CSV table of C-alpha atoms in Angstrom, one decimal:
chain,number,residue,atom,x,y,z
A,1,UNK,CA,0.0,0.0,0.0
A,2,UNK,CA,2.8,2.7,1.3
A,3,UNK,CA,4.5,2.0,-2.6
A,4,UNK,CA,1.3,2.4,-4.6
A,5,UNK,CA,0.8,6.0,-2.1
A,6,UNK,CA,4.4,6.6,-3.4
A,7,UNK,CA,3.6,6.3,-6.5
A,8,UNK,CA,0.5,8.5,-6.5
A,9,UNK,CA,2.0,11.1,-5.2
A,10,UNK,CA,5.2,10.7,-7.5
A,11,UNK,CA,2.8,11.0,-10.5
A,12,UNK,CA,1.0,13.8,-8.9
A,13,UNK,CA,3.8,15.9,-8.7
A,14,UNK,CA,5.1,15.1,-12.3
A,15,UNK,CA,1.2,15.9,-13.1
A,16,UNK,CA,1.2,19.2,-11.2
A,17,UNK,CA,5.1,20.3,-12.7
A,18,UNK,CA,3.8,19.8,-15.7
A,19,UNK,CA,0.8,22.4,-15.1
A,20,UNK,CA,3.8,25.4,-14.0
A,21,UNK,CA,1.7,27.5,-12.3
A,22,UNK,CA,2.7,31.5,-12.0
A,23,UNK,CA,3.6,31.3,-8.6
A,24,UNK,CA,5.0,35.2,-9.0
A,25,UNK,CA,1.1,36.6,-9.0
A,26,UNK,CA,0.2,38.4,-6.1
A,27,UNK,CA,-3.0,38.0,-4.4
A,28,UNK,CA,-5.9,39.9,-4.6
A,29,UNK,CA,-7.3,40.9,-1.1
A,30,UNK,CA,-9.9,38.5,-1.4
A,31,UNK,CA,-7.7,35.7,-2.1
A,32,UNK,CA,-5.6,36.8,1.1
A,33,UNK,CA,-8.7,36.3,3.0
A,34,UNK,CA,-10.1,33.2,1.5
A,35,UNK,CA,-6.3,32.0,1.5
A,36,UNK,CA,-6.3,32.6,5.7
A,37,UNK,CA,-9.6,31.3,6.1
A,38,UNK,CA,-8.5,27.7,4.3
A,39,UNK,CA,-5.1,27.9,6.7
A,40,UNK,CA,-7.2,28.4,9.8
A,41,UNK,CA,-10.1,26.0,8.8
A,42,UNK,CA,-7.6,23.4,8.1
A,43,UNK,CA,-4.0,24.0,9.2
A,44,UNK,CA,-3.8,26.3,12.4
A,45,UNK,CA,-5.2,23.4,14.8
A,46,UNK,CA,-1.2,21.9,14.6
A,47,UNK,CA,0.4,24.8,13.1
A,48,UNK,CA,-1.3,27.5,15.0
A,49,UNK,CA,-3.0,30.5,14.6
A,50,UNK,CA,-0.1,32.0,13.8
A,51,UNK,CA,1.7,30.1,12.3
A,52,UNK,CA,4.6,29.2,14.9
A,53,UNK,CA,3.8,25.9,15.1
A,54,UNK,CA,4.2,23.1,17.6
A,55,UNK,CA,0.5,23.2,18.6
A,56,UNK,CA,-0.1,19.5,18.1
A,57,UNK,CA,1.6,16.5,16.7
A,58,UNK,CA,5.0,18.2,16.8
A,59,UNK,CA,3.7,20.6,13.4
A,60,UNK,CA,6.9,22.7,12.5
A,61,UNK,CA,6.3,26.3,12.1
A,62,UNK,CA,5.4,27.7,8.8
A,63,UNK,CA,6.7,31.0,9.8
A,64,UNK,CA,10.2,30.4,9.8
A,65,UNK,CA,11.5,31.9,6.3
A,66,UNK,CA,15.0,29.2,6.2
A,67,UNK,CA,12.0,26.8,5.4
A,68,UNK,CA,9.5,29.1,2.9
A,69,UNK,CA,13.1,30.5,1.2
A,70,UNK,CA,14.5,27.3,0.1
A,71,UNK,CA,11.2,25.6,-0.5
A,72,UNK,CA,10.0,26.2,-3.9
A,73,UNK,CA,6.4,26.4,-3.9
A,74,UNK,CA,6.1,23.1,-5.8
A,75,UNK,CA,7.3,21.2,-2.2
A,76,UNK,CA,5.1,23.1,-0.5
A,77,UNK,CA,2.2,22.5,-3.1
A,78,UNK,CA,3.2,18.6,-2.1
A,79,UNK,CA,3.4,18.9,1.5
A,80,UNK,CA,-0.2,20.7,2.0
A,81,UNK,CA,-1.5,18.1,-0.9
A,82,UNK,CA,-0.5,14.6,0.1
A,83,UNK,CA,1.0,14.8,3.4
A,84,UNK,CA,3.6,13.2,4.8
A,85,UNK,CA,4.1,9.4,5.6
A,86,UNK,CA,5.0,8.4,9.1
A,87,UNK,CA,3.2,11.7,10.2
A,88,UNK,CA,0.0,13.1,11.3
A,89,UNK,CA,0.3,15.4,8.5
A,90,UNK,CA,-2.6,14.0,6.2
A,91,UNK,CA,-3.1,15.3,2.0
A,92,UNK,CA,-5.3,17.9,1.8
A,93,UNK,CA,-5.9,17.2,-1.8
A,94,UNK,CA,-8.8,16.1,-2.7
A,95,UNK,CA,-7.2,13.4,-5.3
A,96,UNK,CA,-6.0,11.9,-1.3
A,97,UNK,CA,-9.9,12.3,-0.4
A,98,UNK,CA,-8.6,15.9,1.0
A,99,UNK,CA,-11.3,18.7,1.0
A,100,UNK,CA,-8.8,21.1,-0.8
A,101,UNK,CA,-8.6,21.0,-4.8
A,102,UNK,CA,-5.8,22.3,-6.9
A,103,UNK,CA,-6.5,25.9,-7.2
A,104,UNK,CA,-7.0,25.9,-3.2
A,105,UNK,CA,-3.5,24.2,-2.8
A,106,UNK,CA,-2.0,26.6,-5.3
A,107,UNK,CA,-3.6,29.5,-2.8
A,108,UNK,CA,-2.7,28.1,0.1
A,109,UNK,CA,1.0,27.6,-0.9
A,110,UNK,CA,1.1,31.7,-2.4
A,111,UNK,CA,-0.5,32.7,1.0
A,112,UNK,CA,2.6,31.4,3.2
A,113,UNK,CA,4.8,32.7,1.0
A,114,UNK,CA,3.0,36.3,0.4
A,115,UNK,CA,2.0,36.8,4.7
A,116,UNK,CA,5.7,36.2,5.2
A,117,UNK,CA,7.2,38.6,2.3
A,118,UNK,CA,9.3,35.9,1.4
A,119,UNK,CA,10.5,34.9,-1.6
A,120,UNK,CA,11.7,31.7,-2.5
A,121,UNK,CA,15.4,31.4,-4.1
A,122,UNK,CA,16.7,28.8,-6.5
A,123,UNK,CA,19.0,26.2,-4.8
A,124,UNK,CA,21.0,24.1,-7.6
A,125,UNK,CA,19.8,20.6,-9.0
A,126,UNK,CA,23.4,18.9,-8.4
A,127,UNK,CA,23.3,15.6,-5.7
A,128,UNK,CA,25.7,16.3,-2.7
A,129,UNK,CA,28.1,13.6,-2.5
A,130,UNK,CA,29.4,12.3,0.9
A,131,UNK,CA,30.8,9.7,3.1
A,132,UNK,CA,27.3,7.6,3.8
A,133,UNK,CA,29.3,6.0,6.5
A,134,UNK,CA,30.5,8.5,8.2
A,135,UNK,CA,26.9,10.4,8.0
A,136,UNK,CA,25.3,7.5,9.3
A,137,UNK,CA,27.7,8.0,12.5
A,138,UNK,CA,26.8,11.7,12.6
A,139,UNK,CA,23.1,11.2,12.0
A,140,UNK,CA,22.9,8.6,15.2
A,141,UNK,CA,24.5,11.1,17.2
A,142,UNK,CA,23.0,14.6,15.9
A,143,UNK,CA,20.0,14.1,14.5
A,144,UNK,CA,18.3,10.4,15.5
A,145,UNK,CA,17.0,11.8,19.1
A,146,UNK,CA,14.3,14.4,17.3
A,147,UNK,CA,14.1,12.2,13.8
A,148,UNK,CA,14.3,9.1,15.0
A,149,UNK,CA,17.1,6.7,14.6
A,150,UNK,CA,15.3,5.5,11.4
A,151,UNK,CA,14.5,8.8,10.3
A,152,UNK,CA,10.8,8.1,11.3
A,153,UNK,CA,10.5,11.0,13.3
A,154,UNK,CA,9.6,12.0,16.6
A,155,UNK,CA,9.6,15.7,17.8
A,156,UNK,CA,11.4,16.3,14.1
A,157,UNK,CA,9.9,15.7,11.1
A,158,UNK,CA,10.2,12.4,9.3
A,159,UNK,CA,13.5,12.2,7.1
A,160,UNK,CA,12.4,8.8,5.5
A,161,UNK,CA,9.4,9.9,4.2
A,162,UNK,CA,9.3,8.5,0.3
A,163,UNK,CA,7.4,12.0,0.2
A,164,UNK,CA,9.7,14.3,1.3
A,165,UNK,CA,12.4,12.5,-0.5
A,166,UNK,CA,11.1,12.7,-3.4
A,167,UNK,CA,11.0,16.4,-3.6
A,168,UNK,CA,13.5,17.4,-1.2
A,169,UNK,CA,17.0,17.9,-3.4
A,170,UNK,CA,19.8,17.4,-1.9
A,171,UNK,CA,20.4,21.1,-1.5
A,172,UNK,CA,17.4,21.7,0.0
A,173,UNK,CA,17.7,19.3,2.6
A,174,UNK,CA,21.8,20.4,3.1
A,175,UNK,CA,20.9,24.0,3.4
A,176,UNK,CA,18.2,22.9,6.4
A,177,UNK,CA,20.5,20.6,8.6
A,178,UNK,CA,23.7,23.9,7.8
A,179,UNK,CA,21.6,26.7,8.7
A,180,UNK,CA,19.1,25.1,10.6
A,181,UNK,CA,15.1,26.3,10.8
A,182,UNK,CA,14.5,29.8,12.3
A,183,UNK,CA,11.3,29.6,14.5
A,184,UNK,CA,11.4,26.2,15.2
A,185,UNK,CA,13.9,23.7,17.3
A,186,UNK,CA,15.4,23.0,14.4
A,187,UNK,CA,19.3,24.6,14.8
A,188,UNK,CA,22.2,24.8,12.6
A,189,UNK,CA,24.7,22.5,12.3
A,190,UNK,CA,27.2,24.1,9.9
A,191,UNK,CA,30.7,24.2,11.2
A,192,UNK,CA,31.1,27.6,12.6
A,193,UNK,CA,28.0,26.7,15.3
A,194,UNK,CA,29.1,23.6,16.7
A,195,UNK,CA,31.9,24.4,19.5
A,196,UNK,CA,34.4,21.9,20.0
A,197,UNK,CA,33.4,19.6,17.3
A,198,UNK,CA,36.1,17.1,17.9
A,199,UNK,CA,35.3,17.0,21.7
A,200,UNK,CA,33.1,15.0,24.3
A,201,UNK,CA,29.1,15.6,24.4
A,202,UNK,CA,28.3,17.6,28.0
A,203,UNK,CA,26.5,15.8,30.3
A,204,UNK,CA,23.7,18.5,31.2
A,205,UNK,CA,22.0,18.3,34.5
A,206,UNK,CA,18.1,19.3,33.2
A,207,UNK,CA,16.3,21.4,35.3
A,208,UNK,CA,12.6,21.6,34.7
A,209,UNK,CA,14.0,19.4,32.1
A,210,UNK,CA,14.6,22.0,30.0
A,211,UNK,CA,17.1,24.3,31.5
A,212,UNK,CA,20.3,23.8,32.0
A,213,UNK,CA,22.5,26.0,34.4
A,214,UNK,CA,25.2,28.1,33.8
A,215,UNK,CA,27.6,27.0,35.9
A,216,UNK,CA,27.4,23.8,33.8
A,217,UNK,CA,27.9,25.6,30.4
A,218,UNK,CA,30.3,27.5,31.8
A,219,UNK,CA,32.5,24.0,33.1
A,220,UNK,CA,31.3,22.4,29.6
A,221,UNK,CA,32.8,25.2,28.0
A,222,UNK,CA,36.2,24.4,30.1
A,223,UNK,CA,36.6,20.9,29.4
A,224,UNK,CA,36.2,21.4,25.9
A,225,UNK,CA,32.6,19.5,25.5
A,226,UNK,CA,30.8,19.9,21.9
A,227,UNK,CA,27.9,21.6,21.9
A,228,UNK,CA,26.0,24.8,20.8
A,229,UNK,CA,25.7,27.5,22.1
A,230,UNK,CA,22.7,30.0,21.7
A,231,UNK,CA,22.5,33.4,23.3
A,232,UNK,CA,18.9,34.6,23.0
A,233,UNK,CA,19.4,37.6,25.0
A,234,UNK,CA,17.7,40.9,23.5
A,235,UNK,CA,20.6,43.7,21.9
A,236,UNK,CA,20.0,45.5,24.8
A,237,UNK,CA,21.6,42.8,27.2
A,238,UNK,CA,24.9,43.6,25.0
A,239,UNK,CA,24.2,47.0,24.8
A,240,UNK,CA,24.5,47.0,28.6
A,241,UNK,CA,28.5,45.4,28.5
């Protein structure tokens, strides 16, 4: 059943390129509102009324522009339109038995992109080569605790999602794990974030089981521990110094 979905959805999205929409036109203010009632109607129970996400079933944001600037509108289009395996992220099309049709997908997808003032950029077609062994080691011990060590996700989305896979290019799904998701727990893992990449992982004492006290960053900072560091302190805390 999953590889006949697959394939559905593989010749849906060959269907719908096909079609090249004008994803450039703006909206009307009519189909801004009709656009935000669909999103509210059908989306904002997991993603929020707002878009920031996290409401239910671990929904990412849909505000955070990392995502809506390196996701053409056609993976978008996808996403809203036949879901995601693995996920309670159900299609919305109405070929999946959705209550959305194409030109309400199409809406949709311009609406997140237009409420945002974001527009997408063009990420090259060219596979990333690597060392599958040596990601395999890094995936287990990055990535497997939110996306599960299968990539069948958990508080992350899930990576093995024929889906997602299918769409995703490799850039797209390079540029997410390097710079990492604003507005979501998503961080970046590009070399210049990760302190002490060739040392031990901290042992954090949790308090709330969420914080984690400074006197502990401070000593994991000492001893050379890997980790990242995030300082979400307002300008005016440096402003202050």
């Amino acid at each position: 059943m999953r590889n006949i979905l697959f394939m559905l959805v593989a010749l849906s999205v060959s269907t719908f390129s096909m079609a090249r929409p004008d994803w450039s036109l703006e909206l009307d203010v009519t189909e801004m509102a009709h656009a935000e009632a669909l999103y509210q109607q059908y989306c904002s129970l997991c993603h929020g009324e707002d878009r920031s996400g996290y409401r239910a079933d671990h929904a990412p944001s849909l505000r955070s522009h990392s995502l809506l600037l390196t996701a053409y509108p056609g993976f978008l289009f996808t996403a809203i339109g036949y879901g995601r395996a693995g996920t309670a992220m159900d299609g919305y099309s109405d070929e999946m038995g959705g209550p959305l049709d194409r030109d309400d997908l199409r809406l949709l997808t311009r609406w997140l992109l237009a409420v945002e003032g974001v527009e997408p950029v063009k990420l090259p077609d060219t596979p990333v080569h690597g060392d599958t062994a040596r990601g395999a080691v890094i995936y287990a011990a990055q990535c497997a605790s939110c996306h599960g060590a299968e990539g069948q996700g958990d508080t992350g989305p899930a990576l093995g999602d024929p889906a997602l896979l299918a769409n995703a290019s490799d850039a797209f799904l390079r540029y997410a794990v390097a710079n990492g998701r604003d507005d979501t727990a998503m961080v970046a893992f590009a070399g210049e974030y990760l302190l002490n990449p060739d040392g031990e992982e901290p042992a954090f004492t949790l308090r709330e089981g969420r914080y984690v006290p400074a006197a502990e960053v401070v000593r994991a900072l000492e001893e050379k521990r890997r980790f990242i560091l995030l300082d979400t302190r307002p300008a005016s805390a440096w402003q202050r110094k």
